[in-house]
Each structure stands twice: as structure tokens, then as C-alpha cells.
XYZ file of C-alpha atoms in Angstrom:
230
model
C 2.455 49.083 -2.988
C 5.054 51.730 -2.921
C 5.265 54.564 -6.264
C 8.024 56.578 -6.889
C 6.846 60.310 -7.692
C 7.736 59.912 -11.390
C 5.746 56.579 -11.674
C 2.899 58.647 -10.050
C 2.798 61.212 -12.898
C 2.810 59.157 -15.354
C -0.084 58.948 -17.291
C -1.684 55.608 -17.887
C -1.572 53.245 -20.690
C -3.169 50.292 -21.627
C -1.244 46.901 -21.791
C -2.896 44.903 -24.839
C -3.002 41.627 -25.182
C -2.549 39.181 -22.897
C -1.576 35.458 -24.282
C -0.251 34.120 -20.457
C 2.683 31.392 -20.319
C 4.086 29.671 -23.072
C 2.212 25.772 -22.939
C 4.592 23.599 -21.762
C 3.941 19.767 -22.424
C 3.578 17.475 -19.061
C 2.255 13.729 -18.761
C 0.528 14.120 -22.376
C -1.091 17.645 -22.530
C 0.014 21.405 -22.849
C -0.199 23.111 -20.246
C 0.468 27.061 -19.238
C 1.766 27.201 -15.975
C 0.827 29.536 -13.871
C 1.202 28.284 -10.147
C 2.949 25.304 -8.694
C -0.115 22.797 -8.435
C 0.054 23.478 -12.505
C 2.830 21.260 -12.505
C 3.069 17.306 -13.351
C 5.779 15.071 -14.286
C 8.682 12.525 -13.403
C 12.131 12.998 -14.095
C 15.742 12.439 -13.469
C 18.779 13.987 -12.602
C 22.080 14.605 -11.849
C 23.612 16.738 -9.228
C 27.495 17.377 -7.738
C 28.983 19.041 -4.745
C 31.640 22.183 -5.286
C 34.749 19.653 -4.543
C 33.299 17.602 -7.503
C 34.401 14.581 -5.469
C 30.485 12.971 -5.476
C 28.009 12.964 -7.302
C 23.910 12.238 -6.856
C 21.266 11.123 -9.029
C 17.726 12.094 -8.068
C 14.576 10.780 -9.366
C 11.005 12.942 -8.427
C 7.341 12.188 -9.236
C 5.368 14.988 -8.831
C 1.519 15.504 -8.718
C 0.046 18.780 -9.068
C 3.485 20.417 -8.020
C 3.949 18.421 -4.943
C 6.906 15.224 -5.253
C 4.913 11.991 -4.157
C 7.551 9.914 -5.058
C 11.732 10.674 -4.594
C 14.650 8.395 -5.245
C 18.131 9.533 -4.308
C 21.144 7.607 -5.006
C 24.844 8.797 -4.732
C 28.486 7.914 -5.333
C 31.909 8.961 -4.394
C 31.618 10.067 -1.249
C 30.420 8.214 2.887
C 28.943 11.600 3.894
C 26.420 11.504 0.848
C 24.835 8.540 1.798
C 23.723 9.758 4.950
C 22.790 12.789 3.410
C 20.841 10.626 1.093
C 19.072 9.537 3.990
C 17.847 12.663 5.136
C 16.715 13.788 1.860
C 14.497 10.973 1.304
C 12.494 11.957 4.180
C 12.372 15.581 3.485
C 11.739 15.661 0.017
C 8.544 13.718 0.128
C 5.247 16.059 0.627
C 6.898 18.957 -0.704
C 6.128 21.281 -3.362
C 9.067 21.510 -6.169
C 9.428 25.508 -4.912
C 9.618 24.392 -1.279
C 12.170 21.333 -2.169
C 14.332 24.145 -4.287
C 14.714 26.185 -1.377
C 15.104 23.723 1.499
C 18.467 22.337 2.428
C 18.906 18.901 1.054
C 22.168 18.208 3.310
C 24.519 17.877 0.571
C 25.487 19.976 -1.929
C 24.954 17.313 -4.728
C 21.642 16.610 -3.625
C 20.960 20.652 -3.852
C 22.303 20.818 -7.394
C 20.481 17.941 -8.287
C 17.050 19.563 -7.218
C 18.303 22.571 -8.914
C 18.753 20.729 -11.990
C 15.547 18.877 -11.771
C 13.323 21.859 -11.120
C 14.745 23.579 -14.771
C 13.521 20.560 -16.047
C 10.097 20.201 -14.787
C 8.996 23.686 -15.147
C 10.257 23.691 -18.086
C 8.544 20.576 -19.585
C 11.722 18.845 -20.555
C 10.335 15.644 -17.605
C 10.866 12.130 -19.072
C 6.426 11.806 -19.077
C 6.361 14.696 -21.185
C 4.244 12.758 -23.488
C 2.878 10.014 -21.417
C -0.937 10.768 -20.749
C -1.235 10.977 -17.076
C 1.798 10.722 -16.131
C 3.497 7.636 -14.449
C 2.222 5.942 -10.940
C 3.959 6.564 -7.927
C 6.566 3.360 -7.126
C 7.829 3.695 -11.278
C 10.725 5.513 -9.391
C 11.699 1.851 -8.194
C 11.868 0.141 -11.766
C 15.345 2.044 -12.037
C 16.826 -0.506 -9.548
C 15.553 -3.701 -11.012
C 15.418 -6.822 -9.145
C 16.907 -6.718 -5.262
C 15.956 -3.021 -5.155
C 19.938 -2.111 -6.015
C 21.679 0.856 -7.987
C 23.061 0.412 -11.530
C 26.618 1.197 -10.319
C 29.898 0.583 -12.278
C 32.862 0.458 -10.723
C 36.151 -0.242 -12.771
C 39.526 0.480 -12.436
C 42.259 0.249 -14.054
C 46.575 1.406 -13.805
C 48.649 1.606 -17.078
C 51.290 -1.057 -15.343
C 48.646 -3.719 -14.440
C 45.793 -2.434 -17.357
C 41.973 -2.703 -16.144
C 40.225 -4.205 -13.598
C 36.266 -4.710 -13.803
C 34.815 -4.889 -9.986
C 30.723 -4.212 -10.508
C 28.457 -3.664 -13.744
C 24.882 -3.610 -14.624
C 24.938 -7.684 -14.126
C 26.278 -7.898 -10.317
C 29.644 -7.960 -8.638
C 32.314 -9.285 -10.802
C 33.903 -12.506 -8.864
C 36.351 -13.467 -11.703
C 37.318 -11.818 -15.117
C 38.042 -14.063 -18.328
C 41.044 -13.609 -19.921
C 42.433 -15.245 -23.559
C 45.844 -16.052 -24.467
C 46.464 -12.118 -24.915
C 45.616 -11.177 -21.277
C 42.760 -9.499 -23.016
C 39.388 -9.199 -21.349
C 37.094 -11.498 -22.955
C 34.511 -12.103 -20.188
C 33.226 -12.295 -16.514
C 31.514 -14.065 -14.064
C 28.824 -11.902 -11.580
C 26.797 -12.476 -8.766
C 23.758 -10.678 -8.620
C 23.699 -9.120 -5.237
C 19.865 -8.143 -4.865
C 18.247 -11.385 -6.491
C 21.117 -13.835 -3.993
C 19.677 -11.413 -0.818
C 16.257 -11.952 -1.985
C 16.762 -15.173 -2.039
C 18.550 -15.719 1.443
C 15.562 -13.430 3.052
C 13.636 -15.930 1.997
C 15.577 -18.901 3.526
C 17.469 -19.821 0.726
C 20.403 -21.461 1.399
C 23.770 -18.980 1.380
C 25.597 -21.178 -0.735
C 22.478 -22.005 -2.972
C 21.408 -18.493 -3.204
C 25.026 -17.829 -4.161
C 24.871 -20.314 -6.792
C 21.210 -18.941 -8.678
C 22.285 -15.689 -8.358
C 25.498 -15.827 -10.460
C 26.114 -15.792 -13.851
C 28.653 -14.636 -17.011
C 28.964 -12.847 -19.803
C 30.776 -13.099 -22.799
C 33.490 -15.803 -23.749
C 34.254 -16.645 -20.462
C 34.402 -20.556 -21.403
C 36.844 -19.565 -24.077
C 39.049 -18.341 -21.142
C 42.472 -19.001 -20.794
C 42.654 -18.140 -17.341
C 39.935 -16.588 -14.881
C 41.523 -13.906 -12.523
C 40.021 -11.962 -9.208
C 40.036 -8.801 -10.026
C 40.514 -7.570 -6.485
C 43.373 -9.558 -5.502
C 45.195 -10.731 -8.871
């Protein structure tokens, strides 16, 4: 360690008290964080590249400041999910300070870290208060049944009004409309329970079949249109 002259003639002082790091709350205790293995907790997201034109959303669960557990899903852009790809493998085994600095492929992946990390060092993780934490594989309840995103995709011109193509229930085969050309409805398929089903040996058609439903007044439709094509 390196003094200037001036530090070196100075005489010395004592420095008081010493209270350490503010206690930050993680998987139901306070803790004052002081290295990386201090740090607990499983949390989401968001992250965005400089063009803004995609968009990630990570999920880590870290033990003892190293993520056992990472789930990356993205949107907007073909690149990311290769990216996506790549991330998933290098995440996993890392501490949160090595993830931070590592390149994650894509920018919106890198934000997203960036964005995470505040949050778990911070204490701001979604187990904040849940003693010990949650189990590694809580990262999948986020997809639901198939193992699939919650994506929704809609679209919509000011000549031809809206169009609804996928929400939380599935893909949208046909949307309801009353005697207004009003949305009142859809039918769905459920993509991840129909390619459960066919892994299975299910039946195309029959998986097809179980794995659809509707929502709203669809049987009070005047007509049913595809959104993609009408």
C-alpha cells in the first residue's frame, strides 16, 4: 500500500464506532452483507438492449451468492433467443459478482443481470420474507403447464381495429364478435398442455381438442373471426 507524503505526516486518529452494513432482509432474516456468499434470494427482472427493439426477463435463485437456478426468456428480437441459450448455460454456478461482469451475449440479458443484482444486494428479492428462501425448480412455476412463457401478442391498425393472436390462455384460433364488431370473446388452444399430450401419444386431433378452450361470451357471438387471416 502506496502513501502520499502528506498522508504520511499525518498524525493518527482513531475511527470510533463501527456498526458494519445496513441489515438487509433475505429469505426471512436480516442480514449485513459483507461478502458475496452473504447473499440469498430469488428474484425477477427485466432487461433491454440499447436499440430498445427486445426485451428479456430473467429469473435467478441464488444460494449463498452463487445462482443455482436461472430462467431467461425474451421477446422482440431472433438473435435473443440464441443468446438466451447461451446464457442459460453460463449463468448457472456463478456468483452474482461473476454473472455481473461476464458477458451474457445480449445486451438485454446484461441489463437484466444489472437490474437483478441492485435488487438482490439490496434486499428488494421477491423471498425477502420467505424463511429459507424458495427451492431450486420454483423458477419453473412461472411457465405453468407445458413449460411455456406467459406471452401476449396483440395487434391491432386504426382501419381494421384489434386483433388478439396469444394470451395467458393459449393461441387464439378464433375471436368472438357481437352485432357491434366488438370483441366479446375467444377461443385458445393451449399449446404446452396439447404437446404434452401428443408426447404422450395422444392423438393430434384429440390432443387438439382437450387442449382448447374460450373465454368470455363467445356463445353469444355473432360471428367468430381468425384473427390472422380475417
Amino acid at each position: 500500500m502506496k502513501y502520499s507524503s502528506e498522508v504520511e505526516n499525518m498524525c493518527p486518529l482513531a475511527k470510533g464506532a463501527y456498526h458494519g452494513p445496513a441489515p438487509i432482509p433475505q429469505e426471512g432474516k436480516w442480514t449485513q452483507a459483507k461478502e458475496i456468499t452473504d447473499i440469498s434470494g430469488l428474484t425477477h427482472g427485466i432487461g433491454w438492449c440499447a436499440p430498445q427493439q427486445g426485451g428479456c426477463k430473467l429469473t435467478l435463485n441464488v444460494k449463498e451468492g452463487v445462482i443455482q437456478e436461472a430462467l431467461v426468456e425474451t421477446i422482440g428480437c431472433s438473435g435473443m433467443t440464441h443468446s438466451a441459450a447461451m446464457a442459460a448455460e453460463i449463468l448457472i454456478g456463478k456468483t452474482i459478482l461473476e454473472a455481473l461482469n461476464t458477458d451474457l451475449v445480449c445486451d438485454a440479458i446484461n441489463t437484466a443481470m444489472r437490474e437483478l443484482f441492485l435488487q438482490i444486494v439490496y434486499g428488494r428479492t421477491q423471498t425477502a420474507f420467505s424463511e429459507d428462501g424458495l427451492p431450486i425448480g420454483a423458477g419453473l412455476e412461472d411457465l405453468g403447464k407445458g413449460l411455456r412463457s406467459q406471452v401476449g401478442t396483440t395487434y391491432a391498425t386504426s382501419k381494421k381495429g384489434p386483433r388478439y393472436l396469444e394470451l395467458a390462455e393459449g393461441y387464439i384460433t378464433k375471436i368472438a364478435v357481437d352485432e357491434n364488431d366488438e370483441i366479446i370473446g375467444y377461443k385458445f388452444v393451449h399449446l404446452g398442455k396439447m404437446m404434452e399430450m401428443i408426447a404422450k401419444g395422444t392423438d393430434a386431433n384429440e390432443a387438439l381438442e382437450k387442449a382448447s378452450g374460450q373465454y368470455g361470451r363467445v356463445d353469444d357471438a355473432v360471428k367468430l373471426i381468425d384473427p390472422r387471416h380475417e
